[in-house]
Coordinates of C-alpha atoms in Angstrom, one line a residue:
Chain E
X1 CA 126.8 85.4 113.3
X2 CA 123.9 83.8 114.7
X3 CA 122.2 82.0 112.2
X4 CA 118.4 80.8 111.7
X5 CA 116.6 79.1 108.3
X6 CA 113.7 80.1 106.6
X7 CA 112.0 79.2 103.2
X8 CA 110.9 80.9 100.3
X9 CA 107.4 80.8 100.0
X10 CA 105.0 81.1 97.1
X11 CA 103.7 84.5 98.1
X12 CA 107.0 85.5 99.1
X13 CA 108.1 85.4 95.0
X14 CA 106.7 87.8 92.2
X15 CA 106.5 87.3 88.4
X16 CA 110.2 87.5 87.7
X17 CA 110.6 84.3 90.2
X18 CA 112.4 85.7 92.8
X19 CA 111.9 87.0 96.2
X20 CA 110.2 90.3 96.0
X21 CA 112.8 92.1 97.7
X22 CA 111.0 93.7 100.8
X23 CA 110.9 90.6 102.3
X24 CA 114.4 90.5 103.1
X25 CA 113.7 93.8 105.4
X26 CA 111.3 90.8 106.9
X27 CA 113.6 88.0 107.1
X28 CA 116.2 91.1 108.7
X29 CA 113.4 91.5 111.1
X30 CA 113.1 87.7 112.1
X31 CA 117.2 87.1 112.1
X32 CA 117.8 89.8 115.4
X33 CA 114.0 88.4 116.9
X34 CA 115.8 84.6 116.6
X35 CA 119.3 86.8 117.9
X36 CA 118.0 88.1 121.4
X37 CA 116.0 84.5 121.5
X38 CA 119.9 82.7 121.2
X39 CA 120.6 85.1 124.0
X40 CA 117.9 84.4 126.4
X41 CA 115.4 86.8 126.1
X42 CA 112.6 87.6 123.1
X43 CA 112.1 90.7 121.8
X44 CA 108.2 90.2 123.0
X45 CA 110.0 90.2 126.4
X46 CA 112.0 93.4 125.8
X47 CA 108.4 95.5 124.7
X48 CA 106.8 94.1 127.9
X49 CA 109.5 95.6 129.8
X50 CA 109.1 99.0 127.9
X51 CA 111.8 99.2 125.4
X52 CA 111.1 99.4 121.8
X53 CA 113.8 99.3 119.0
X54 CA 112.1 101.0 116.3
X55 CA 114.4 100.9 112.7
X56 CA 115.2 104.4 111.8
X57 CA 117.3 102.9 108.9
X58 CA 117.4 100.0 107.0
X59 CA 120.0 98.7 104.2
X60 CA 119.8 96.0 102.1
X61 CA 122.5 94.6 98.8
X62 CA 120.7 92.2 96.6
X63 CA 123.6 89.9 95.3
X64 CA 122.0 87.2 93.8
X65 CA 118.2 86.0 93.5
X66 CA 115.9 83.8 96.5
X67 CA 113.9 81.6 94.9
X68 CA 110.2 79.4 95.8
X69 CA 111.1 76.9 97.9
X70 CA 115.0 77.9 98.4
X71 CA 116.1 77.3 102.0
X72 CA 118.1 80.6 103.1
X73 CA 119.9 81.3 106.2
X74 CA 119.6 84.5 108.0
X75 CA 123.0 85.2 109.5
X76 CA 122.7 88.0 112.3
X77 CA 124.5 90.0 114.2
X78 CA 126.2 93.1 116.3
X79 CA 127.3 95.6 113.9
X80 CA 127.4 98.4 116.3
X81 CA 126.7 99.0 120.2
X82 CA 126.5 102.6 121.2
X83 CA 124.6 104.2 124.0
X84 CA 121.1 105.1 122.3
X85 CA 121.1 102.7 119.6
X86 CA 122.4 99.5 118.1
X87 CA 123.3 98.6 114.3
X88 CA 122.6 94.5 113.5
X89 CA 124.3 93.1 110.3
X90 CA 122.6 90.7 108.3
X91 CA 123.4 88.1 105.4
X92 CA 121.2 86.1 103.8
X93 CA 123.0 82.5 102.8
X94 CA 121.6 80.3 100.3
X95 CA 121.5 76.9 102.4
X96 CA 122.1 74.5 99.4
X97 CA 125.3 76.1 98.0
X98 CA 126.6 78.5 100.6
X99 CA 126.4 81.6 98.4
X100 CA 125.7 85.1 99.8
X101 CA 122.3 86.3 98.4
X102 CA 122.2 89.5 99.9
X103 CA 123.6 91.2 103.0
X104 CA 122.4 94.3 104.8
X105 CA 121.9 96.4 108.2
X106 CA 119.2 98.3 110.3
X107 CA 119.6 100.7 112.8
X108 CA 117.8 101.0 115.9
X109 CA 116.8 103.8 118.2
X110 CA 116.2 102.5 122.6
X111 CA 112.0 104.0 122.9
X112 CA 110.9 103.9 126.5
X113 CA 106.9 103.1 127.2
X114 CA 106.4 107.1 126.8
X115 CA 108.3 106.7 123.5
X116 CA 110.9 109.1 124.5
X117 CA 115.0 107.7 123.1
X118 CA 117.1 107.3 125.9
X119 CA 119.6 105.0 126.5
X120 CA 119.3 101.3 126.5
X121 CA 118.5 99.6 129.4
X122 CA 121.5 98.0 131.2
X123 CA 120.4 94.2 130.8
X124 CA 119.9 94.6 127.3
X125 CA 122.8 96.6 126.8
X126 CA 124.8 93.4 128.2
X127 CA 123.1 90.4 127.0
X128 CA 123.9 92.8 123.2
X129 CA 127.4 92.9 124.1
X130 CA 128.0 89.0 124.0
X131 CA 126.3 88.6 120.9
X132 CA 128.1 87.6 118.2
X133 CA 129.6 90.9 116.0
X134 CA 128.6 91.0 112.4
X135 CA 131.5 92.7 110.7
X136 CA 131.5 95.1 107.8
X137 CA 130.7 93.4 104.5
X138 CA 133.7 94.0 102.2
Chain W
X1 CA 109.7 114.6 92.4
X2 CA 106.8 112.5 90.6
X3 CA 103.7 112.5 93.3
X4 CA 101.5 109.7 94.1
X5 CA 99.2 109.3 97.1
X6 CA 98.6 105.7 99.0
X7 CA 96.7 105.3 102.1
X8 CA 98.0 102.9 105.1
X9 CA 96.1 99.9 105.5
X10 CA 95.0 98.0 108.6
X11 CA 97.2 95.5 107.2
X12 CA 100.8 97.5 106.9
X13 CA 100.2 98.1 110.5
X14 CA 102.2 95.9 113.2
X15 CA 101.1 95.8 116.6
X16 CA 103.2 98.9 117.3
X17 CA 100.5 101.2 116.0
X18 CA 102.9 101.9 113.1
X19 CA 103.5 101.0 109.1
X20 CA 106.0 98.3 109.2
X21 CA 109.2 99.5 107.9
X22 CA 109.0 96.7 105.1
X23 CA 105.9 98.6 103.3
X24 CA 108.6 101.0 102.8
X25 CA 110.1 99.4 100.0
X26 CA 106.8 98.2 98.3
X27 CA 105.7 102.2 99.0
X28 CA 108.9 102.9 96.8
X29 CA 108.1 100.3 94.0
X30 CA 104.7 102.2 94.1
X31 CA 106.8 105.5 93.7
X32 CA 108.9 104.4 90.4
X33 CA 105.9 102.4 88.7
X34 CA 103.7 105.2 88.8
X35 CA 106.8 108.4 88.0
X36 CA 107.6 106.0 84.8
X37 CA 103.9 105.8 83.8
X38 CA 104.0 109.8 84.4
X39 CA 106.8 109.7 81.9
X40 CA 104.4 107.8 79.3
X41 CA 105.8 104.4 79.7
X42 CA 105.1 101.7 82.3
X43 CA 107.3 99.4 84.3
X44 CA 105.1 96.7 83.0
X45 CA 105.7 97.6 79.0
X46 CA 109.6 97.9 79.9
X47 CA 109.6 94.6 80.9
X48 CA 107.1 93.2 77.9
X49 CA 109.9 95.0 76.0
X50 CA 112.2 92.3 76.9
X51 CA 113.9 94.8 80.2
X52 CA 113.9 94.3 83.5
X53 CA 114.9 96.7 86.3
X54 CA 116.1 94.5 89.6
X55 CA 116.6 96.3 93.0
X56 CA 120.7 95.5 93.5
X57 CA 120.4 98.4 96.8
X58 CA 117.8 99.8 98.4
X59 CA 117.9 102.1 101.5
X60 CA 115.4 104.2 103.7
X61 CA 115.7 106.0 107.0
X62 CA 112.8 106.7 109.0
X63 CA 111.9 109.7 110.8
X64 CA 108.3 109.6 112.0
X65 CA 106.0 107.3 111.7
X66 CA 103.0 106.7 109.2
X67 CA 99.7 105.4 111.4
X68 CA 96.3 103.6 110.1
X69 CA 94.7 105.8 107.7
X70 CA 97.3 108.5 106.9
X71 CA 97.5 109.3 103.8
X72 CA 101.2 109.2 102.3
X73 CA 102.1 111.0 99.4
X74 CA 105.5 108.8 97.6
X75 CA 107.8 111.5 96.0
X76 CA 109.9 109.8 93.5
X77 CA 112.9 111.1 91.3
X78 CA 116.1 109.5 89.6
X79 CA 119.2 110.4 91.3
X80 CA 121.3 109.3 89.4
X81 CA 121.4 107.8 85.8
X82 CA 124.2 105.8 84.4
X83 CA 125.0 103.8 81.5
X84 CA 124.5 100.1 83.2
X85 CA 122.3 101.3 86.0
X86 CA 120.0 103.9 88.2
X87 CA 119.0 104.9 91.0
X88 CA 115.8 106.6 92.5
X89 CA 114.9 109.3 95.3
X90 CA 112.3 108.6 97.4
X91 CA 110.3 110.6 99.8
X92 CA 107.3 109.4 101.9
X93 CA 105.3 112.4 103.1
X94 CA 102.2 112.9 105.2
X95 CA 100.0 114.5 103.1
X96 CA 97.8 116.1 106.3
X97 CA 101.0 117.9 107.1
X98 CA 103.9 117.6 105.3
X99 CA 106.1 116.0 107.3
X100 CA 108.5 113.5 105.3
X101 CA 108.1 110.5 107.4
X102 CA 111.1 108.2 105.4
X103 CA 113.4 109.4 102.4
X104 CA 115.4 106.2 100.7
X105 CA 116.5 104.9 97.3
X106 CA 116.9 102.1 95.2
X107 CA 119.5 101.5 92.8
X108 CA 118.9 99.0 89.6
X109 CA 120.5 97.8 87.0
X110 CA 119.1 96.9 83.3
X111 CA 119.1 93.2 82.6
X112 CA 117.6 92.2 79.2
X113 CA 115.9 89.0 78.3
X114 CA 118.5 86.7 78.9
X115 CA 118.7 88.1 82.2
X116 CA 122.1 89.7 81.5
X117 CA 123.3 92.9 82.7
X118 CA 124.1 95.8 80.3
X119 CA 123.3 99.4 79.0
X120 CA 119.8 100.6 79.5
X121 CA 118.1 100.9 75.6
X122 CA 118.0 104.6 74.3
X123 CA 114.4 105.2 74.5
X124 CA 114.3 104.3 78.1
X125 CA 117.3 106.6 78.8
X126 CA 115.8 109.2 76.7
X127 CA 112.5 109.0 79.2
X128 CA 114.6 109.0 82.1
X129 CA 116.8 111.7 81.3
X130 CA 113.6 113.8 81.0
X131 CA 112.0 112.4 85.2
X132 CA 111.8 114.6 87.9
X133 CA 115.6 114.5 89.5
X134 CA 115.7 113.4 93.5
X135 CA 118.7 115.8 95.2
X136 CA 120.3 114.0 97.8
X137 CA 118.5 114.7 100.8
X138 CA 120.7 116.7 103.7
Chain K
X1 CA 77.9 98.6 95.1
X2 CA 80.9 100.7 96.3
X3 CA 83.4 101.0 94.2
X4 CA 87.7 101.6 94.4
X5 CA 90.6 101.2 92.2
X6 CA 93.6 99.4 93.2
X7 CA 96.4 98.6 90.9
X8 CA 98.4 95.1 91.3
X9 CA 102.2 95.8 92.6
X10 CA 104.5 93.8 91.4
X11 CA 104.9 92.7 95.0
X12 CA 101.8 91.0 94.8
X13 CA 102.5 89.0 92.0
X14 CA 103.6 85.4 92.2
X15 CA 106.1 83.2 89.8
X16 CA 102.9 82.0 87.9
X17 CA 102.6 85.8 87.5
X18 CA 99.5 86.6 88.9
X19 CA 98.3 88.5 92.2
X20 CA 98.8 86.0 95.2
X21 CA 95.6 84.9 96.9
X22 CA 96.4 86.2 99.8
X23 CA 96.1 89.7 98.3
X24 CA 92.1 89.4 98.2
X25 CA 91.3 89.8 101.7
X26 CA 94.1 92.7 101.7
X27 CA 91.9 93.8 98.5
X28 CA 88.8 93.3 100.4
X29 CA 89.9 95.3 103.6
X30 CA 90.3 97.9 101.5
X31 CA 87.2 97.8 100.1
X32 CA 85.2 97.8 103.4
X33 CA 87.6 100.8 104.7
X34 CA 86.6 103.3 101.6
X35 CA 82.8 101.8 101.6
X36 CA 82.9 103.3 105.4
X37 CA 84.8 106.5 104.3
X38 CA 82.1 106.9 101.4
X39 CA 79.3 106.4 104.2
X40 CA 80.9 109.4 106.3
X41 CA 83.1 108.2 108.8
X42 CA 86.0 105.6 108.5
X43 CA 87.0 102.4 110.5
X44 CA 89.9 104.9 111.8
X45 CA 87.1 106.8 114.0
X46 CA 85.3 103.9 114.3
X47 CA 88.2 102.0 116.6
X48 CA 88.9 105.4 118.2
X49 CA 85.3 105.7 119.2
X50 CA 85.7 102.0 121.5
X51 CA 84.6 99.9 118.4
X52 CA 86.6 97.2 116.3
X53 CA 85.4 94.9 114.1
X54 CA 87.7 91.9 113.6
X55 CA 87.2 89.4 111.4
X56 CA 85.5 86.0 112.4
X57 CA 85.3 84.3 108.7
X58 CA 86.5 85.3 105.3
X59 CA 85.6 83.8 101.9
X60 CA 87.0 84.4 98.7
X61 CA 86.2 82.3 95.1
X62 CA 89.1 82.9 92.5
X63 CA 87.5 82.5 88.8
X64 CA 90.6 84.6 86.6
X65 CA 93.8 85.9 87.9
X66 CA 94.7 89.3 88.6
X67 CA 97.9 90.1 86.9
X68 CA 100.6 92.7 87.3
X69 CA 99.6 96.3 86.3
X70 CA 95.9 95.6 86.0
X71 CA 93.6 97.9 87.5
X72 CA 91.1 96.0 89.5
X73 CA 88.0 97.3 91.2
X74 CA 87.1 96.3 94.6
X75 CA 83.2 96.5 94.8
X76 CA 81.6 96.3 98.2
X77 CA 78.4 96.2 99.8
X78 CA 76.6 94.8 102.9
X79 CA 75.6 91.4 102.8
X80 CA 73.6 91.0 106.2
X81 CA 73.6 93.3 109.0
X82 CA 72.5 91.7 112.4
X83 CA 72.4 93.1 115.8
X84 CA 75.9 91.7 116.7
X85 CA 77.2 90.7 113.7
X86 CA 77.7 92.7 109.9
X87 CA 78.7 90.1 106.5
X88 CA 80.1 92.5 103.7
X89 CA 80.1 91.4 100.1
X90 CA 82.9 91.8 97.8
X91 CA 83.7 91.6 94.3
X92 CA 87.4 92.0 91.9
X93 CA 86.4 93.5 88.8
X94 CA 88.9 94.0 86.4
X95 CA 88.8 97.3 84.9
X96 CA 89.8 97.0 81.4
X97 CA 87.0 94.3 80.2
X98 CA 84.5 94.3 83.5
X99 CA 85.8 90.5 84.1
X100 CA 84.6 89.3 87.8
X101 CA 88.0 87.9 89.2
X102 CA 86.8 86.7 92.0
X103 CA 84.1 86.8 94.7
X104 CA 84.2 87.0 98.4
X105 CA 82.5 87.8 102.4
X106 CA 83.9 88.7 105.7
X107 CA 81.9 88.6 108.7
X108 CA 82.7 90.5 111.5
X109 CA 81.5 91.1 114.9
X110 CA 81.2 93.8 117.0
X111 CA 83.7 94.9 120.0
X112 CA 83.7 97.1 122.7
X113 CA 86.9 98.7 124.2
X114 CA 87.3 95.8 126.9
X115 CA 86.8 93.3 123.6
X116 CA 83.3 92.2 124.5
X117 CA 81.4 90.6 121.5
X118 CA 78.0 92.7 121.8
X119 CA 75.4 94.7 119.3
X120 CA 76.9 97.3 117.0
X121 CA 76.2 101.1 118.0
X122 CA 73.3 102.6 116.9
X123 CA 75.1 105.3 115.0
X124 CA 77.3 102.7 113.0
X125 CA 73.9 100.7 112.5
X126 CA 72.4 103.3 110.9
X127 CA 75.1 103.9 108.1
X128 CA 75.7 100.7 107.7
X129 CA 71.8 100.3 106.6
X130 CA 72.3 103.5 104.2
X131 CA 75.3 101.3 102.6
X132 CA 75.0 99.8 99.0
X133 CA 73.9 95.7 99.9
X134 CA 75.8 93.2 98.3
X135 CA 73.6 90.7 96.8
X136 CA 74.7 86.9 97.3
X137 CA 76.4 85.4 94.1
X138 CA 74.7 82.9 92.1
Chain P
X1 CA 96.8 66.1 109.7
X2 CA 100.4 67.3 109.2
X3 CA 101.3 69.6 111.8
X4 CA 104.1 72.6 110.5
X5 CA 104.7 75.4 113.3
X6 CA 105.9 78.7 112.5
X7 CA 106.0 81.9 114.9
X8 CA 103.8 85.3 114.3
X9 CA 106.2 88.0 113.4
X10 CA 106.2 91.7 114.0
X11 CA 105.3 92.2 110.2
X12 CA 102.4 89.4 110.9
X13 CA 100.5 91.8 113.0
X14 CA 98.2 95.2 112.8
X15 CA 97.6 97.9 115.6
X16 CA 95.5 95.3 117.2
X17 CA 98.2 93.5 118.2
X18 CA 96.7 90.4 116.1
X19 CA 98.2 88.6 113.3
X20 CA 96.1 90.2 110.3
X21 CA 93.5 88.1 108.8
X22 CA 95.1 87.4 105.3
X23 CA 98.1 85.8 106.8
X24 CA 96.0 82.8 107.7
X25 CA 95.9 82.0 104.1
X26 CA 99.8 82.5 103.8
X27 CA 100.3 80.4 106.5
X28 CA 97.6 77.3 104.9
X29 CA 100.0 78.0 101.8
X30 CA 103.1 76.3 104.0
X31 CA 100.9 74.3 105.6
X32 CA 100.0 72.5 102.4
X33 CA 103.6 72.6 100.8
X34 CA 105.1 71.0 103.8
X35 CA 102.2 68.5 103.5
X36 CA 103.5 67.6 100.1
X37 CA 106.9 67.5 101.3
X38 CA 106.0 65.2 103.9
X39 CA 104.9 63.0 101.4
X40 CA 108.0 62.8 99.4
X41 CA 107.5 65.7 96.6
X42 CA 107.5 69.7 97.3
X43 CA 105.3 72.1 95.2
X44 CA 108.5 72.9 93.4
X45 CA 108.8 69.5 91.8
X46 CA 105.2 69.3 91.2
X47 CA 105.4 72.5 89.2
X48 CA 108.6 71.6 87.7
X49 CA 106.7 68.1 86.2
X50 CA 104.1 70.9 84.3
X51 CA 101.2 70.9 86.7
X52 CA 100.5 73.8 88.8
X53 CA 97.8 73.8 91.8
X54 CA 95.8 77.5 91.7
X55 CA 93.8 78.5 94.4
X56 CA 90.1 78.8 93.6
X57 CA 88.5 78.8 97.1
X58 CA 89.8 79.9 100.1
X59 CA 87.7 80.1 103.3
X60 CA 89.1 81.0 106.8
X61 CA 87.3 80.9 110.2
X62 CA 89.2 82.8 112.9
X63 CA 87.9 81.9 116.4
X64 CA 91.1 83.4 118.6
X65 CA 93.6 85.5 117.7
X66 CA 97.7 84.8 117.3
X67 CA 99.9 87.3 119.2
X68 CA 103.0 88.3 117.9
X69 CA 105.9 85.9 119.1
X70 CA 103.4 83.1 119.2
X71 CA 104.1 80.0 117.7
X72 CA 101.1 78.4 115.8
X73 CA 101.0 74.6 114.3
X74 CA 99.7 74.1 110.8
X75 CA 97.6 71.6 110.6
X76 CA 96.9 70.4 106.8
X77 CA 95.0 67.5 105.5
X78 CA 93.2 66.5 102.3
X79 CA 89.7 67.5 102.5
X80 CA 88.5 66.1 99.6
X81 CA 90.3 64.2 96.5
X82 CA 88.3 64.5 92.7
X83 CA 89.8 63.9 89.8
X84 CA 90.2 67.3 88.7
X85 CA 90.5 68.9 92.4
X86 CA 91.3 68.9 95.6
X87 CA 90.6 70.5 98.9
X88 CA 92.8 71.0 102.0
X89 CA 91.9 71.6 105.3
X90 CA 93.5 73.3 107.6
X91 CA 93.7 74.5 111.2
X92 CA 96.0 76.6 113.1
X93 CA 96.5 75.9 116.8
X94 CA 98.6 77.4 119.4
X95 CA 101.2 75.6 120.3
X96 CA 101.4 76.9 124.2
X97 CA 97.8 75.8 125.2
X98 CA 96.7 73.7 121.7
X99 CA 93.6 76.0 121.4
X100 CA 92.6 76.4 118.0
X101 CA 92.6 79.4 116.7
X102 CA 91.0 79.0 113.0
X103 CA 90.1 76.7 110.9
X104 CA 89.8 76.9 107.0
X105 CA 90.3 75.4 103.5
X106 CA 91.3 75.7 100.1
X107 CA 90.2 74.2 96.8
X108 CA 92.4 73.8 93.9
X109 CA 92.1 72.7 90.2
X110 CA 94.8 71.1 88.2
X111 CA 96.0 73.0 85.1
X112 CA 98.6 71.3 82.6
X113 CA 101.7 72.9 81.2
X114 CA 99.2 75.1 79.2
X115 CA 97.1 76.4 81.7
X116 CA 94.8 74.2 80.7
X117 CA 92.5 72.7 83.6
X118 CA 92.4 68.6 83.6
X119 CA 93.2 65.4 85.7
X120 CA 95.4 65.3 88.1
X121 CA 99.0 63.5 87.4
X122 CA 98.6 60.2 88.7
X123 CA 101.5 60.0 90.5
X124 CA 100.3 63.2 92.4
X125 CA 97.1 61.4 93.1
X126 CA 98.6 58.3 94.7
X127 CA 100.4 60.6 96.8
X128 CA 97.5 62.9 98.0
X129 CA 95.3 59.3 98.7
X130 CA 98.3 58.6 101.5
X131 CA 98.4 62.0 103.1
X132 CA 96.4 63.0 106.2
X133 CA 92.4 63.3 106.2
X134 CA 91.5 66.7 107.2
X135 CA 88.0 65.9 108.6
X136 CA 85.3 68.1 108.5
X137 CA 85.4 70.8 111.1
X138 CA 82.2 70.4 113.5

């Protein structure tokens, strides 16, 4: 999966010390913006053309506790490529020690600039098929 | 379910015109902080109590989305209650209509002091047993 | 000045336990959103009548900490109201013992729909010189 | 100063198609914990040793605002170095054109293990007197 590092910040905790765990639905947001970047385009790109990928769902499995200042990777990916929408897979890696934190997906609708669904747009629809697959977690 | 009405803020807005999808999640912490002070308890006494509640799942799908200055009424229930663990119902409506705009859940489990997963304590069972119940939606 | 209730979510809290400073100028839009809905209109039908008011400078003095659970009241009030510019006043009151928490501004200027800096519409000038005034901190 | 860039995300911005105003203070938080670890410590470490850093002025001047996908430059600097405080200053620039597109700082005390405000560490004082100067913005 493609993979891309962020850091826990201090507003990013709450009182128990952890990440507060929305912000993974965040860092889900920034691994498939840093995927279509790894595959040549931006999602910025993708709006200007007219195509939104609004989340109609979003999964997340908290393993283990982020903490303030932890380095975590966001490992992205394909889950699933179908005609009107795409399903990215997620994990989030703790850098120092390799240990799965938490993996999840989100589903996406194709919106065109009316924000009717339709299909995805052929370009997008190919660069998504070389991206690297994010297989079901066990 | 337990109801409790939040307003969207500038700031929950992305550039889409929309909620973000993350404010979901905080929407459903709002939910099942306010249906257990509804219940005579609060999330915040639980945990001065020596128990704490972490998300281990949490899910949404969303159907329509919440704009700048709708009012959202959070609908929250327990699903299901089990020894080690439960899970909440969650439905964000718009109160000018009534349209559900996102159902979800979160599941938890009970961890006490030592941060050690177990059986939730009787009187917090007995409190749940007696909240609103969240059917699975359709 | 105008007064409204949040509550601290536990995703505002930070490991030290307290609301994240970041949260105050959340707290503070707030504030200036419900003192325009208590004047008769709202910054909603304020945009959608060609009219934003972004932010140019915000201040914000931290004396206690906010703390999870705590009901804190976000009083505001106008501080100066110029022909192209408004300051609003702000202050975190926590509810069970009257504490000030903290103390802030935000100035804003005035744009029209093509993002023009220019003097504030008549209409908005005129409640906004009906609002409570926020007098300058010692 | 010591220059940190991050990129504007999707959950970074309102309906305006800005990245909202309280970010800015988020984004002085890395700014100032990538300062330290520049200098050879982290915040972590710092609050690991028994001395934390609270906010207890924040102040934020946004001339131009960041667009989502943009990626802004951190700029922090000591301000100001007491004995029982310190200021940061801070700008974030644009990293396409270098435009500045605010300015801002933040004062801190130093409280003990206790909570207690006092001197700062020395150690944390001979690093701070060989960071970057954040002059005085004109």
């Amino acid at each position: 999966m493609f993979r891309y590092v962020v850091r826990v910040r201090y507003g990013d905790t709450d009182q128990m010390g952890f990440a507060y765990y929305a912000n993974y639905l965040r860092w889900f947001e920034i691994g498939r913006a840093e995927l279509l970047r790894s595959l040549g385009t931006s999602y910025r790109s993708v709006e200007e053309n007219g195509v939104s990928l609004p989340v109609v769902e979003a999964h997340c499995h908290y393993l283990e506790p982020a903490r303030y200042d932890d380095e975590v990777a966001i490992e992205t990916g394909v889950r699933e490529l179908r005609r009107a929408s795409v399903r990215f897979g997620y994990r989030v890696v703790r850098v120092r020690d390799g240990r799965v934190l938490a993996h999840g997906e989100t589903s996406h609708c194709f919106l065109d600039r009316q924000g009717r669904p339709g299909r995805a747009p052929a370009d997008l629809v190919s660069l998504l098929e070389r991206a690297p697959r994010a297989e079901p977690e066990p």
